Amino acid sequence: MVFFLIVILVVLAQSFFPWWTMPLVCYIVSISLGKSAWGTFFSAFFAVFFVWAVKAFWADIQNDQILSERMGQMLGIAGEWLFMISAVFGAVLGSLAALAGYYTKSIFLKKKSQAPLSRATFS
């Protein structure tokens, strides 16, 4: 569920706002729905990887691969690798934001087992 929610909200947010709304979406979704650190990390990683790879591929199709070929020539790599590089950078950023959201939630919502002992225990 976290995966699909991040995909939908990132697509909507980046349709109207700049690229940096993606980490904000991952952070907020993981605060509200994150169940485990690894789960939120990998859900956000694969969701953002998917969205950014598809968006880069779609933009490349729109201009007949001209931009990716020229950028690839400048960087000395094949133009097709630019999709993966941009998707990995976005995925790492989104997954770290989701992990930060999960740990922020865990700071403020302590589990009962971590609660301090009451005075009644010592008497």
PDB file of C-alpha atoms in Angstrom:
ATOM      1  CA  MET A   1       0.000   0.000   0.000  1.00  0.00           C
ATOM      2  CA  VAL A   2       2.857   2.378   0.798  1.00  0.00           C
ATOM      3  CA  PHE A   3       4.384   1.670  -2.619  1.00  0.00           C
ATOM      4  CA  PHE A   4       1.232   2.551  -4.556  1.00  0.00           C
ATOM      5  CA  LEU A   5       0.484   5.600  -2.435  1.00  0.00           C
ATOM      6  CA  ILE A   6       3.994   6.951  -2.965  1.00  0.00           C
ATOM      7  CA  VAL A   7       3.761   6.322  -6.720  1.00  0.00           C
ATOM      8  CA  ILE A   8       0.422   8.119  -7.021  1.00  0.00           C
ATOM      9  CA  LEU A   9       1.348  11.049  -4.799  1.00  0.00           C
ATOM     10  CA  VAL A  10       4.786  11.543  -6.367  1.00  0.00           C
ATOM     11  CA  VAL A  11       3.292  11.591  -9.860  1.00  0.00           C
ATOM     12  CA  LEU A  12       0.657  14.110  -8.773  1.00  0.00           C
ATOM     13  CA  ALA A  13       3.088  16.277  -6.819  1.00  0.00           C
ATOM     14  CA  GLN A  14       5.687  16.396  -9.565  1.00  0.00           C
ATOM     15  CA  SER A  15       3.066  17.267 -12.141  1.00  0.00           C
ATOM     16  CA  PHE A  16       2.486  20.596 -10.414  1.00  0.00           C
ATOM     17  CA  PHE A  17       5.497  21.248  -8.168  1.00  0.00           C
ATOM     18  CA  PRO A  18       9.313  20.965  -8.421  1.00  0.00           C
ATOM     19  CA  TRP A  19      11.327  17.761  -8.101  1.00  0.00           C
ATOM     20  CA  TRP A  20      12.033  18.243  -4.409  1.00  0.00           C
ATOM     21  CA  THR A  21       8.414  17.544  -3.487  1.00  0.00           C
ATOM     22  CA  MET A  22       9.216  13.857  -3.970  1.00  0.00           C
ATOM     23  CA  PRO A  23      11.216  13.534  -0.717  1.00  0.00           C
ATOM     24  CA  LEU A  24       8.490  15.435   1.116  1.00  0.00           C
ATOM     25  CA  VAL A  25       5.869  12.986  -0.137  1.00  0.00           C
ATOM     26  CA  CYS A  26       8.006   9.997   0.886  1.00  0.00           C
ATOM     27  CA  TYR A  27       8.619  11.533   4.313  1.00  0.00           C
ATOM     28  CA  ILE A  28       4.938  12.256   4.984  1.00  0.00           C
ATOM     29  CA  VAL A  29       3.708   8.880   3.723  1.00  0.00           C
ATOM     30  CA  SER A  30       6.238   7.008   5.838  1.00  0.00           C
ATOM     31  CA  ILE A  31       5.303   9.001   8.941  1.00  0.00           C
ATOM     32  CA  SER A  32       1.660   8.125   8.494  1.00  0.00           C
ATOM     33  CA  LEU A  33       1.863   4.552   7.140  1.00  0.00           C
ATOM     34  CA  GLY A  34       5.378   3.223   7.769  1.00  0.00           C
ATOM     35  CA  LYS A  35       5.385  -0.164   9.527  1.00  0.00           C
ATOM     36  CA  SER A  36       9.101  -1.029   9.553  1.00  0.00           C
ATOM     37  CA  ALA A  37      12.357   0.672   8.658  1.00  0.00           C
ATOM     38  CA  TRP A  38      13.278  -1.754   5.881  1.00  0.00           C
ATOM     39  CA  GLY A  39       9.738  -1.850   4.524  1.00  0.00           C
ATOM     40  CA  THR A  40       9.463   1.909   4.179  1.00  0.00           C
ATOM     41  CA  PHE A  41      12.987   2.163   2.778  1.00  0.00           C
ATOM     42  CA  PHE A  42      12.434  -0.376   0.004  1.00  0.00           C
ATOM     43  CA  SER A  43       8.848   0.690  -0.749  1.00  0.00           C
ATOM     44  CA  ALA A  44       9.995   4.255  -1.310  1.00  0.00           C
ATOM     45  CA  PHE A  45      13.097   3.145  -3.220  1.00  0.00           C
ATOM     46  CA  PHE A  46      11.210   1.052  -5.755  1.00  0.00           C
ATOM     47  CA  ALA A  47       8.297   3.499  -6.030  1.00  0.00           C
ATOM     48  CA  VAL A  48      10.514   6.486  -6.791  1.00  0.00           C
ATOM     49  CA  PHE A  49      12.772   4.401  -9.041  1.00  0.00           C
ATOM     50  CA  PHE A  50       9.738   3.370 -11.071  1.00  0.00           C
ATOM     51  CA  VAL A  51       8.304   6.897 -11.319  1.00  0.00           C
ATOM     52  CA  TRP A  52      11.565   8.597 -12.228  1.00  0.00           C
ATOM     53  CA  ALA A  53      12.580   5.924 -14.756  1.00  0.00           C
ATOM     54  CA  VAL A  54       9.202   6.134 -16.498  1.00  0.00           C
ATOM     55  CA  LYS A  55       9.241   9.948 -16.479  1.00  0.00           C
ATOM     56  CA  ALA A  56      12.772  10.042 -17.909  1.00  0.00           C
ATOM     57  CA  PHE A  57      11.888   7.474 -20.557  1.00  0.00           C
ATOM     58  CA  TRP A  58       8.717   9.365 -21.482  1.00  0.00           C
ATOM     59  CA  ALA A  59      10.593  12.674 -21.780  1.00  0.00           C
ATOM     60  CA  ASP A  60      13.204  10.962 -23.936  1.00  0.00           C
ATOM     61  CA  ILE A  61      10.564   9.567 -26.273  1.00  0.00           C
ATOM     62  CA  GLN A  62       9.016  13.016 -26.633  1.00  0.00           C
ATOM     63  CA  ASN A  63      12.229  14.510 -28.070  1.00  0.00           C
ATOM     64  CA  ASP A  64      13.347  11.482 -30.124  1.00  0.00           C
ATOM     65  CA  GLN A  65      16.283  10.658 -27.802  1.00  0.00           C
ATOM     66  CA  ILE A  66      18.154  13.826 -28.783  1.00  0.00           C
ATOM     67  CA  LEU A  67      18.746  15.078 -25.239  1.00  0.00           C
ATOM     68  CA  SER A  68      19.823  11.737 -23.797  1.00  0.00           C
ATOM     69  CA  GLU A  69      22.246  11.105 -26.659  1.00  0.00           C
ATOM     70  CA  ARG A  70      23.869  14.528 -26.284  1.00  0.00           C
ATOM     71  CA  MET A  71      24.072  14.240 -22.497  1.00  0.00           C
ATOM     72  CA  GLY A  72      25.538  10.767 -22.903  1.00  0.00           C
ATOM     73  CA  GLN A  73      28.179  12.104 -25.273  1.00  0.00           C
ATOM     74  CA  MET A  74      29.088  14.848 -22.807  1.00  0.00           C
ATOM     75  CA  LEU A  75      29.379  12.400 -19.911  1.00  0.00           C
ATOM     76  CA  GLY A  76      31.042   9.660 -21.942  1.00  0.00           C
ATOM     77  CA  ILE A  77      28.318   7.057 -21.364  1.00  0.00           C
ATOM     78  CA  ALA A  78      25.513   5.604 -23.431  1.00  0.00           C
ATOM     79  CA  GLY A  79      22.355   7.691 -23.419  1.00  0.00           C
ATOM     80  CA  GLU A  80      20.243   4.791 -22.168  1.00  0.00           C
ATOM     81  CA  TRP A  81      22.188   4.686 -18.888  1.00  0.00           C
ATOM     82  CA  LEU A  82      20.960   8.173 -18.016  1.00  0.00           C
ATOM     83  CA  PHE A  83      17.535   6.711 -17.195  1.00  0.00           C
ATOM     84  CA  MET A  84      19.028   4.354 -14.649  1.00  0.00           C
ATOM     85  CA  ILE A  85      21.363   6.954 -13.168  1.00  0.00           C
ATOM     86  CA  SER A  86      18.595   9.503 -12.651  1.00  0.00           C
ATOM     87  CA  ALA A  87      16.207   6.849 -11.345  1.00  0.00           C
ATOM     88  CA  VAL A  88      18.779   5.561  -8.842  1.00  0.00           C
ATOM     89  CA  PHE A  89      19.578   9.066  -7.582  1.00  0.00           C
ATOM     90  CA  GLY A  90      15.892   9.808  -7.101  1.00  0.00           C
ATOM     91  CA  ALA A  91      15.263   6.430  -5.485  1.00  0.00           C
ATOM     92  CA  VAL A  92      18.080   6.875  -2.967  1.00  0.00           C
ATOM     93  CA  LEU A  93      16.850  10.361  -2.089  1.00  0.00           C
ATOM     94  CA  GLY A  94      13.247   9.186  -1.698  1.00  0.00           C
ATOM     95  CA  SER A  95      14.154   6.121   0.332  1.00  0.00           C
ATOM     96  CA  LEU A  96      16.333   8.129   2.722  1.00  0.00           C
ATOM     97  CA  ALA A  97      13.499  10.628   3.181  1.00  0.00           C
ATOM     98  CA  ALA A  98      11.107   7.758   3.902  1.00  0.00           C
ATOM     99  CA  LEU A  99      13.554   6.260   6.380  1.00  0.00           C
ATOM    100  CA  ALA A 100      13.870   9.634   8.102  1.00  0.00           C
ATOM    101  CA  GLY A 101      10.082   9.808   8.288  1.00  0.00           C
ATOM    102  CA  TYR A 102       9.853   6.371   9.834  1.00  0.00           C
ATOM    103  CA  TYR A 103      12.485   7.177  12.453  1.00  0.00           C
ATOM    104  CA  THR A 104      10.825  10.519  13.199  1.00  0.00           C
ATOM    105  CA  LYS A 105       7.614   8.630  13.848  1.00  0.00           C
ATOM    106  CA  SER A 106       9.402   6.100  16.047  1.00  0.00           C
ATOM    107  CA  ILE A 107      10.882   8.891  18.172  1.00  0.00           C
ATOM    108  CA  PHE A 108       7.509  10.403  18.965  1.00  0.00           C
ATOM    109  CA  LEU A 109       5.536   7.173  19.247  1.00  0.00           C
ATOM    110  CA  LYS A 110       7.423   5.028  21.705  1.00  0.00           C
ATOM    111  CA  LYS A 111       6.297   1.466  22.061  1.00  0.00           C
ATOM    112  CA  LYS A 112       4.893   0.277  25.364  1.00  0.00           C
ATOM    113  CA  SER A 113       7.895  -1.962  25.930  1.00  0.00           C
ATOM    114  CA  GLN A 114      10.152   1.078  25.777  1.00  0.00           C
ATOM    115  CA  ALA A 115       8.113   3.110  28.258  1.00  0.00           C
ATOM    116  CA  PRO A 116       9.854   3.925  31.536  1.00  0.00           C
ATOM    117  CA  LEU A 117       8.972   1.847  34.581  1.00  0.00           C
ATOM    118  CA  SER A 118       6.409   3.298  36.927  1.00  0.00           C
ATOM    119  CA  ARG A 119       6.992   3.886  40.644  1.00  0.00           C
ATOM    120  CA  ALA A 120       4.557   1.121  41.520  1.00  0.00           C
ATOM    121  CA  THR A 121       7.035  -1.414  40.159  1.00  0.00           C
ATOM    122  CA  PHE A 122       9.670  -0.504  42.741  1.00  0.00           C
ATOM    123  CA  SER A 123       7.469  -0.500  45.856  1.00  0.00           C
TER     124      SER A 123
END
